[in-house]
Amino acid sequence: MYKLTVFAFLLFTSVVYSQKDHSKDVNRYKKEVKQTILQFFEGFHAGDTAKIKKTIDHNIVMQTIAKTKEGKIKTVKTDVEKFLAAIHDRPAEQRWDERLLLFKIDTDSAIANVWTPYEFYLNDTFSHCGVNVFQLFNDGTSWRIIALADTRTREGCK
């Protein structure tokens, strides 16, 4: 019985001490993911599509979840090139300000999901609110946005 107890104790302690503390890695990943999204919006606000392109994957999927006039919910795919052109060609006197209210980030070493409620202002005038949902992957050197979906509404924002 003594040998069995010693064996069980040694087995338990070796398992406990062999497990790596992943919380430091996860916190680092979360900071990197948040920084990628902040860089995306720095480019968005400044009209700097080169900065945005550094944060997105070439196969990014962009969609808006929208309500039709009949009240049905549908998805509308956004062409990334048209999205970038709209940002690049935005009139200089027009200011887009998407204010992120919260970052809810879930991640491991290779993939991340981020939920960001927001308020959108056009030239300091409130326009709408909604939620952005980002999916990112880590290509070994940086985090890249592979999917972005958003909602937009004027009801229940404030």
Coordinates of N, CA and C in Angstrom, one line a residue:
M1 N 0.8 -1.2 0.0 CA 0.0 0.0 0.0 C 0.9 1.3 0.0
Y2 N 2.0 1.2 0.8 CA 2.9 2.4 0.8 C 3.4 2.7 -0.5
K3 N 3.8 1.6 -1.3 CA 4.4 1.9 -2.6 C 3.4 2.5 -3.6
L4 N 2.2 2.0 -3.5 CA 1.1 2.5 -4.3 C 0.8 4.0 -4.0
T5 N 0.8 4.4 -2.7 CA 0.6 5.7 -2.3 C 1.8 6.6 -2.8
V6 N 3.0 6.2 -2.7 CA 4.1 7.0 -3.1 C 4.1 7.1 -4.7
F7 N 3.7 6.1 -5.4 CA 3.6 6.1 -6.8 C 2.6 7.1 -7.2
A8 N 1.4 7.1 -6.6 CA 0.3 8.0 -6.9 C 0.7 9.4 -6.7
F9 N 1.4 9.7 -5.5 CA 1.9 11.0 -5.2 C 2.8 11.5 -6.3
L10 N 3.8 10.7 -6.6 CA 4.8 11.1 -7.6 C 4.1 11.3 -9.0
L11 N 3.2 10.5 -9.4 CA 2.5 10.7 -10.6 C 1.7 12.0 -10.6
F12 N 1.0 12.3 -9.5 CA 0.2 13.5 -9.4 C 1.1 14.7 -9.5
T13 N 2.2 14.8 -8.7 CA 3.1 15.9 -8.7 C 3.8 16.1 -10.0
S14 N 4.1 15.1 -10.7 CA 4.8 15.2 -12.0 C 3.8 15.8 -13.0
V15 N 2.6 15.4 -13.0 CA 1.6 16.0 -13.9 C 1.3 17.4 -13.6
V16 N 1.2 17.8 -12.3 CA 0.9 19.2 -11.9 C 2.1 20.1 -12.4
Y17 N 3.3 19.7 -12.1 CA 4.5 20.5 -12.4 C 4.8 20.5 -13.9
S18 N 4.4 19.5 -14.6 CA 4.7 19.5 -16.1 C 3.8 20.3 -16.9
Q19 N 2.7 20.8 -16.3 CA 1.7 21.6 -17.1 C 2.3 23.0 -17.2
K20 N 2.3 23.6 -18.4 CA 2.8 24.9 -18.6 C 1.7 25.9 -18.3
D21 N 2.1 27.0 -17.7 CA 1.2 28.1 -17.4 C 0.9 28.9 -18.7
H22 N -0.3 28.6 -19.3 CA -0.7 29.2 -20.6 C -1.3 30.6 -20.4
S23 N -1.6 31.0 -19.2 CA -2.2 32.3 -19.0 C -1.4 33.5 -19.5
K24 N -0.1 33.4 -19.3 CA 0.8 34.5 -19.8 C 0.8 34.6 -21.3
D25 N 0.8 33.4 -22.0 CA 0.7 33.4 -23.4 C -0.6 33.9 -23.9
V26 N -1.7 33.5 -23.3 CA -3.1 34.0 -23.7 C -3.2 35.5 -23.5
N27 N -2.6 36.0 -22.4 CA -2.7 37.5 -22.2 C -1.9 38.2 -23.3
R28 N -0.7 37.6 -23.7 CA 0.1 38.2 -24.7 C -0.7 38.2 -26.1
Y29 N -1.3 37.0 -26.4 CA -2.1 36.9 -27.6 C -3.2 37.9 -27.6
K30 N -3.9 38.1 -26.5 CA -5.0 39.0 -26.5 C -4.5 40.5 -26.7
K31 N -3.4 40.8 -26.2 CA -2.8 42.2 -26.4 C -2.5 42.3 -27.9
E32 N -1.9 41.3 -28.5 CA -1.5 41.4 -29.9 C -2.7 41.5 -30.8
V33 N -3.8 40.7 -30.5 CA -5.0 40.7 -31.3 C -5.7 42.1 -31.2
K34 N -5.8 42.6 -29.9 CA -6.4 44.0 -29.8 C -5.6 45.0 -30.5
Q35 N -4.3 44.9 -30.5 CA -3.4 45.9 -31.3 C -3.7 45.8 -32.8
T36 N -3.9 44.6 -33.3 CA -4.2 44.4 -34.7 C -5.5 45.1 -35.1
I37 N -6.5 45.0 -34.2 CA -7.8 45.6 -34.5 C -7.7 47.1 -34.4
L38 N -6.9 47.6 -33.4 CA -6.7 49.0 -33.2 C -6.0 49.6 -34.4
Q39 N -5.0 48.9 -35.0 CA -4.3 49.3 -36.2 C -5.2 49.4 -37.4
F40 N -6.1 48.4 -37.5 CA -7.2 48.4 -38.5 C -8.0 49.7 -38.5
F41 N -8.4 50.0 -37.3 CA -9.2 51.2 -37.1 C -8.4 52.5 -37.2
E42 N -7.2 52.5 -36.9 CA -6.3 53.7 -37.2 C -6.3 54.0 -38.7
G43 N -6.1 52.9 -39.5 CA -6.2 53.0 -40.9 C -7.5 53.5 -41.4
F44 N -8.6 52.9 -40.8 CA -10.0 53.2 -41.2 C -10.2 54.7 -41.0
H45 N -9.9 55.2 -39.8 CA -10.2 56.6 -39.5 C -9.3 57.6 -40.3
A46 N -8.1 57.2 -40.6 CA -7.2 58.1 -41.3 C -7.3 57.9 -42.8
G47 N -8.1 57.0 -43.3 CA -8.2 56.8 -44.8 C -6.9 56.1 -45.3
D48 N -6.2 55.4 -44.5 CA -4.9 54.8 -44.8 C -5.2 53.3 -45.1
T49 N -5.4 53.0 -46.4 CA -5.7 51.6 -46.7 C -4.5 50.7 -46.7
A50 N -3.3 51.3 -46.8 CA -2.1 50.5 -46.6 C -2.0 49.9 -45.2
K51 N -2.3 50.8 -44.3 CA -2.3 50.3 -42.9 C -3.3 49.2 -42.6
I52 N -4.5 49.4 -43.2 CA -5.6 48.4 -43.1 C -5.1 47.1 -43.7
K53 N -4.5 47.1 -44.9 CA -4.1 45.9 -45.6 C -3.0 45.1 -44.8
K54 N -2.3 45.8 -43.9 CA -1.3 45.1 -43.1 C -2.0 44.2 -42.0
T55 N -3.3 44.5 -41.8 CA -4.0 43.8 -40.7 C -4.9 42.7 -41.2
I56 N -5.2 42.7 -42.5 CA -6.2 41.7 -43.1 C -5.5 40.7 -43.9
D57 N -6.1 39.5 -43.9 CA -5.7 38.4 -44.8 C -6.2 38.7 -46.2
H58 N -5.5 38.2 -47.2 CA -6.0 38.5 -48.6 C -7.3 37.7 -48.9
N59 N -7.7 36.7 -48.1 CA -8.9 36.0 -48.3 C -10.0 36.4 -47.3
I60 N -9.9 37.6 -46.8 CA -10.9 38.0 -45.8 C -12.3 38.0 -46.3
V61 N -13.2 37.6 -45.4 CA -14.6 37.5 -45.7 C -15.3 38.6 -44.8
M62 N -16.0 39.5 -45.5 CA -16.6 40.6 -44.8 C -18.1 40.6 -45.1
Q63 N -18.9 40.7 -44.0 CA -20.4 40.6 -44.2 C -21.0 41.6 -43.2
T64 N -22.2 42.1 -43.6 CA -23.0 42.9 -42.7 C -24.3 42.1 -42.5
I65 N -24.8 42.1 -41.3 CA -26.0 41.4 -40.9 C -27.0 42.6 -41.0
A66 N -28.0 42.5 -41.9 CA -28.9 43.7 -42.1 C -30.4 43.2 -42.1
K67 N -31.2 44.2 -41.8 CA -32.7 43.9 -41.8 C -33.2 44.5 -43.0
T68 N -34.1 43.7 -43.7 CA -34.7 44.2 -45.0 C -35.9 45.1 -44.6
K69 N -36.5 45.8 -45.6 CA -37.6 46.6 -45.4 C -38.8 45.8 -44.8
E70 N -38.8 44.5 -45.1 CA -39.9 43.6 -44.6 C -39.6 43.1 -43.2
G71 N -38.4 43.5 -42.7 CA -38.1 43.1 -41.3 C -37.3 41.8 -41.2
K72 N -37.0 41.2 -42.3 CA -36.2 39.9 -42.3 C -34.7 40.2 -42.1
I73 N -34.0 39.3 -41.4 CA -32.6 39.5 -41.2 C -31.9 38.7 -42.4
K74 N -30.9 39.3 -43.0 CA -30.1 38.7 -44.0 C -28.6 39.1 -43.9
T75 N -27.8 38.4 -44.6 CA -26.4 38.7 -44.7 C -26.1 39.4 -46.0
V76 N -25.2 40.4 -46.0 CA -24.8 41.1 -47.2 C -23.3 41.0 -47.2
K77 N -22.8 40.4 -48.3 CA -21.3 40.2 -48.4 C -20.8 41.6 -48.9
T78 N -19.6 41.9 -48.3 CA -18.9 43.2 -48.7 C -17.7 42.8 -49.5
D79 N -17.5 43.3 -50.7 CA -16.3 43.1 -51.4 C -15.2 43.9 -50.8
V80 N -14.1 43.3 -50.4 CA -13.0 44.0 -49.7 C -12.4 45.1 -50.5
E81 N -12.3 44.9 -51.8 CA -11.7 46.0 -52.7 C -12.6 47.2 -52.7
K82 N -13.9 47.0 -52.7 CA -14.9 48.1 -52.7 C -14.8 48.8 -51.4
F83 N -14.7 48.0 -50.3 CA -14.5 48.6 -48.9 C -13.3 49.5 -48.8
L84 N -12.2 49.0 -49.3 CA -10.9 49.7 -49.3 C -11.0 51.0 -50.2
A85 N -11.7 50.8 -51.3 CA -11.8 52.0 -52.2 C -12.7 53.1 -51.6
A86 N -13.7 52.7 -50.9 CA -14.6 53.6 -50.2 C -13.8 54.4 -49.2
I87 N -13.0 53.7 -48.4 CA -12.2 54.4 -47.4 C -11.1 55.3 -48.1
H88 N -10.5 54.8 -49.1 CA -9.5 55.6 -49.8 C -10.1 56.9 -50.5
D89 N -11.3 56.7 -51.1 CA -11.9 57.8 -51.8 C -12.8 58.7 -51.0
R90 N -12.9 58.5 -49.7 CA -13.8 59.3 -48.9 C -13.4 60.7 -49.0
P91 N -14.3 61.6 -49.1 CA -14.0 63.1 -49.2 C -13.3 63.5 -48.0
A92 N -12.3 64.4 -48.1 CA -11.5 64.9 -47.0 C -12.3 65.5 -45.9
E93 N -13.4 66.2 -46.3 CA -14.2 66.9 -45.3 C -15.1 65.9 -44.5
Q94 N -15.1 64.7 -44.9 CA -16.0 63.7 -44.2 C -15.2 62.9 -43.2
R95 N -15.6 62.9 -42.0 CA -14.9 62.2 -40.9 C -15.7 61.0 -40.4
W96 N -15.1 59.8 -40.5 CA -15.8 58.6 -40.0 C -15.1 58.3 -38.7
D97 N -15.9 58.1 -37.6 CA -15.4 57.8 -36.3 C -16.2 56.6 -35.7
E98 N -15.6 55.5 -35.8 CA -16.2 54.3 -35.2 C -15.5 54.1 -33.8
R99 N -16.3 54.3 -32.8 CA -15.9 54.2 -31.4 C -16.2 52.8 -30.9
L100 N -15.1 52.1 -30.6 CA -15.2 50.7 -30.0 C -15.5 50.9 -28.5
L101 N -16.5 50.2 -28.0 CA -16.9 50.4 -26.6 C -16.4 49.3 -25.7
L102 N -16.0 48.2 -26.3 CA -15.6 47.0 -25.5 C -14.8 46.1 -26.4
F103 N -13.9 45.3 -25.8 CA -13.2 44.2 -26.5 C -13.4 43.0 -25.7
K104 N -14.1 42.0 -26.3 CA -14.3 40.7 -25.7 C -13.5 39.7 -26.6
I105 N -12.3 39.3 -26.1 CA -11.4 38.5 -26.9 C -11.2 37.1 -26.4
D106 N -11.4 36.1 -27.2 CA -11.2 34.7 -26.9 C -10.1 34.3 -27.9
T107 N -9.0 33.6 -27.4 CA -7.9 33.2 -28.2 C -7.1 32.1 -27.7
D108 N -6.4 31.4 -28.6 CA -5.3 30.5 -28.2 C -4.2 31.0 -29.1
S109 N -3.2 30.1 -29.4 CA -2.0 30.5 -30.1 C -2.3 30.7 -31.6
A110 N -3.3 30.2 -32.2 CA -3.5 30.3 -33.6 C -4.7 31.0 -34.1
I111 N -5.8 31.1 -33.3 CA -7.0 31.7 -33.7 C -7.6 32.6 -32.6
A112 N -8.3 33.6 -33.0 CA -9.0 34.5 -32.1 C -10.3 35.0 -32.6
N113 N -11.2 35.2 -31.6 CA -12.5 35.8 -31.9 C -12.7 37.0 -31.1
V114 N -13.2 38.1 -31.7 CA -13.3 39.4 -30.9 C -14.7 40.0 -31.2
W115 N -15.3 40.4 -30.1 CA -16.6 41.0 -30.1 C -16.4 42.4 -29.7
T116 N -16.8 43.4 -30.6 CA -16.6 44.8 -30.2 C -17.9 45.6 -30.5
P117 N -18.7 45.9 -29.5 CA -19.8 46.8 -29.7 C -19.3 48.2 -30.1
Y118 N -20.0 49.0 -30.9 CA -19.5 50.3 -31.3 C -20.6 51.3 -31.5
E119 N -20.2 52.5 -31.6 CA -21.0 53.7 -32.0 C -20.3 54.3 -33.2
F120 N -21.0 54.7 -34.2 CA -20.5 55.3 -35.4 C -20.9 56.7 -35.5
Y121 N -20.0 57.6 -35.7 CA -20.2 59.0 -35.9 C -19.7 59.5 -37.2
L122 N -20.6 60.3 -37.9 CA -20.2 60.9 -39.2 C -20.1 62.4 -38.9
N123 N -18.8 62.9 -39.0 CA -18.6 64.4 -38.7 C -19.1 64.8 -37.3
D124 N -18.8 64.0 -36.3 CA -19.2 64.2 -34.9 C -20.7 64.1 -34.7
T125 N -21.5 63.6 -35.7 CA -22.9 63.4 -35.5 C -23.2 61.9 -35.4
F126 N -23.9 61.5 -34.4 CA -24.2 60.1 -34.2 C -24.9 59.5 -35.4
S127 N -24.5 58.4 -36.0 CA -25.2 57.8 -37.1 C -25.9 56.5 -36.7
H128 N -25.1 55.6 -36.1 CA -25.7 54.3 -35.8 C -24.8 53.5 -34.8
C129 N -25.3 52.4 -34.3 CA -24.5 51.6 -33.4 C -24.6 50.1 -34.0
G130 N -23.8 49.3 -33.3 CA -23.9 47.9 -33.7 C -22.8 47.1 -33.0
V131 N -22.5 46.0 -33.6 CA -21.4 45.1 -33.1 C -20.6 44.6 -34.3
N132 N -19.2 44.6 -34.1 CA -18.3 44.0 -35.0 C -17.9 42.6 -34.4
V133 N -17.8 41.6 -35.2 CA -17.2 40.4 -34.8 C -16.1 40.0 -35.8
F134 N -14.9 40.0 -35.2 CA -13.7 39.7 -35.9 C -13.2 38.3 -35.7
Q135 N -12.7 37.6 -36.7 CA -11.9 36.4 -36.5 C -10.6 36.6 -37.1
L136 N -9.5 36.2 -36.3 CA -8.2 36.4 -36.7 C -7.4 35.1 -36.6
F137 N -6.3 35.0 -37.4 CA -5.4 33.9 -37.2 C -4.0 34.4 -37.1
N138 N -3.2 33.6 -36.4 CA -1.8 34.0 -36.3 C -1.0 33.2 -37.3
D139 N -0.3 33.9 -38.2 CA 0.4 33.3 -39.3 C 1.9 33.0 -38.9
G140 N 2.2 33.1 -37.6 CA 3.5 32.8 -37.1 C 4.3 34.1 -36.9
T141 N 3.9 35.2 -37.5 CA 4.6 36.4 -37.3 C 3.7 37.5 -36.9
S142 N 2.4 37.5 -37.2 CA 1.5 38.5 -36.8 C 0.0 37.9 -36.9
W143 N -0.9 38.6 -36.3 CA -2.3 38.3 -36.3 C -2.9 39.0 -37.6
R144 N -3.7 38.2 -38.3 CA -4.4 38.8 -39.5 C -5.9 38.5 -39.4
I145 N -6.7 39.5 -39.8 CA -8.1 39.4 -39.8 C -8.6 38.6 -41.0
I146 N -9.3 37.5 -40.7 CA -9.7 36.6 -41.8 C -11.2 36.8 -42.0
A147 N -12.0 37.3 -41.0 CA -13.4 37.5 -41.2 C -13.8 38.7 -40.4
L148 N -14.8 39.5 -40.9 CA -15.3 40.6 -40.2 C -16.8 40.6 -40.5
A149 N -17.7 40.6 -39.5 CA -19.1 40.7 -39.7 C -19.5 41.8 -38.7
D150 N -20.6 42.6 -39.2 CA -21.0 43.7 -38.3 C -22.5 43.8 -38.4
T151 N -23.1 44.4 -37.4 CA -24.5 44.8 -37.5 C -24.6 46.3 -37.4
R152 N -25.7 46.8 -37.8 CA -25.9 48.3 -37.8 C -27.4 48.6 -37.5
T153 N -27.6 49.5 -36.5 CA -29.0 49.9 -36.1 C -29.0 51.3 -35.6
R154 N -30.1 51.9 -35.6 CA -30.2 53.2 -35.0 C -31.1 53.1 -33.8
E155 N -31.7 52.0 -33.5 CA -32.6 51.8 -32.4 C -31.9 51.2 -31.2
G156 N -32.2 51.7 -30.0 CA -31.6 51.2 -28.8 C -30.2 51.4 -28.6
C157 N -29.6 52.4 -29.2 CA -28.2 52.6 -29.1 C -27.8 53.4 -27.8
K158 N -28.5 54.4 -27.5 CA -28.2 55.2 -26.3 C -29.3 55.3 -25.3

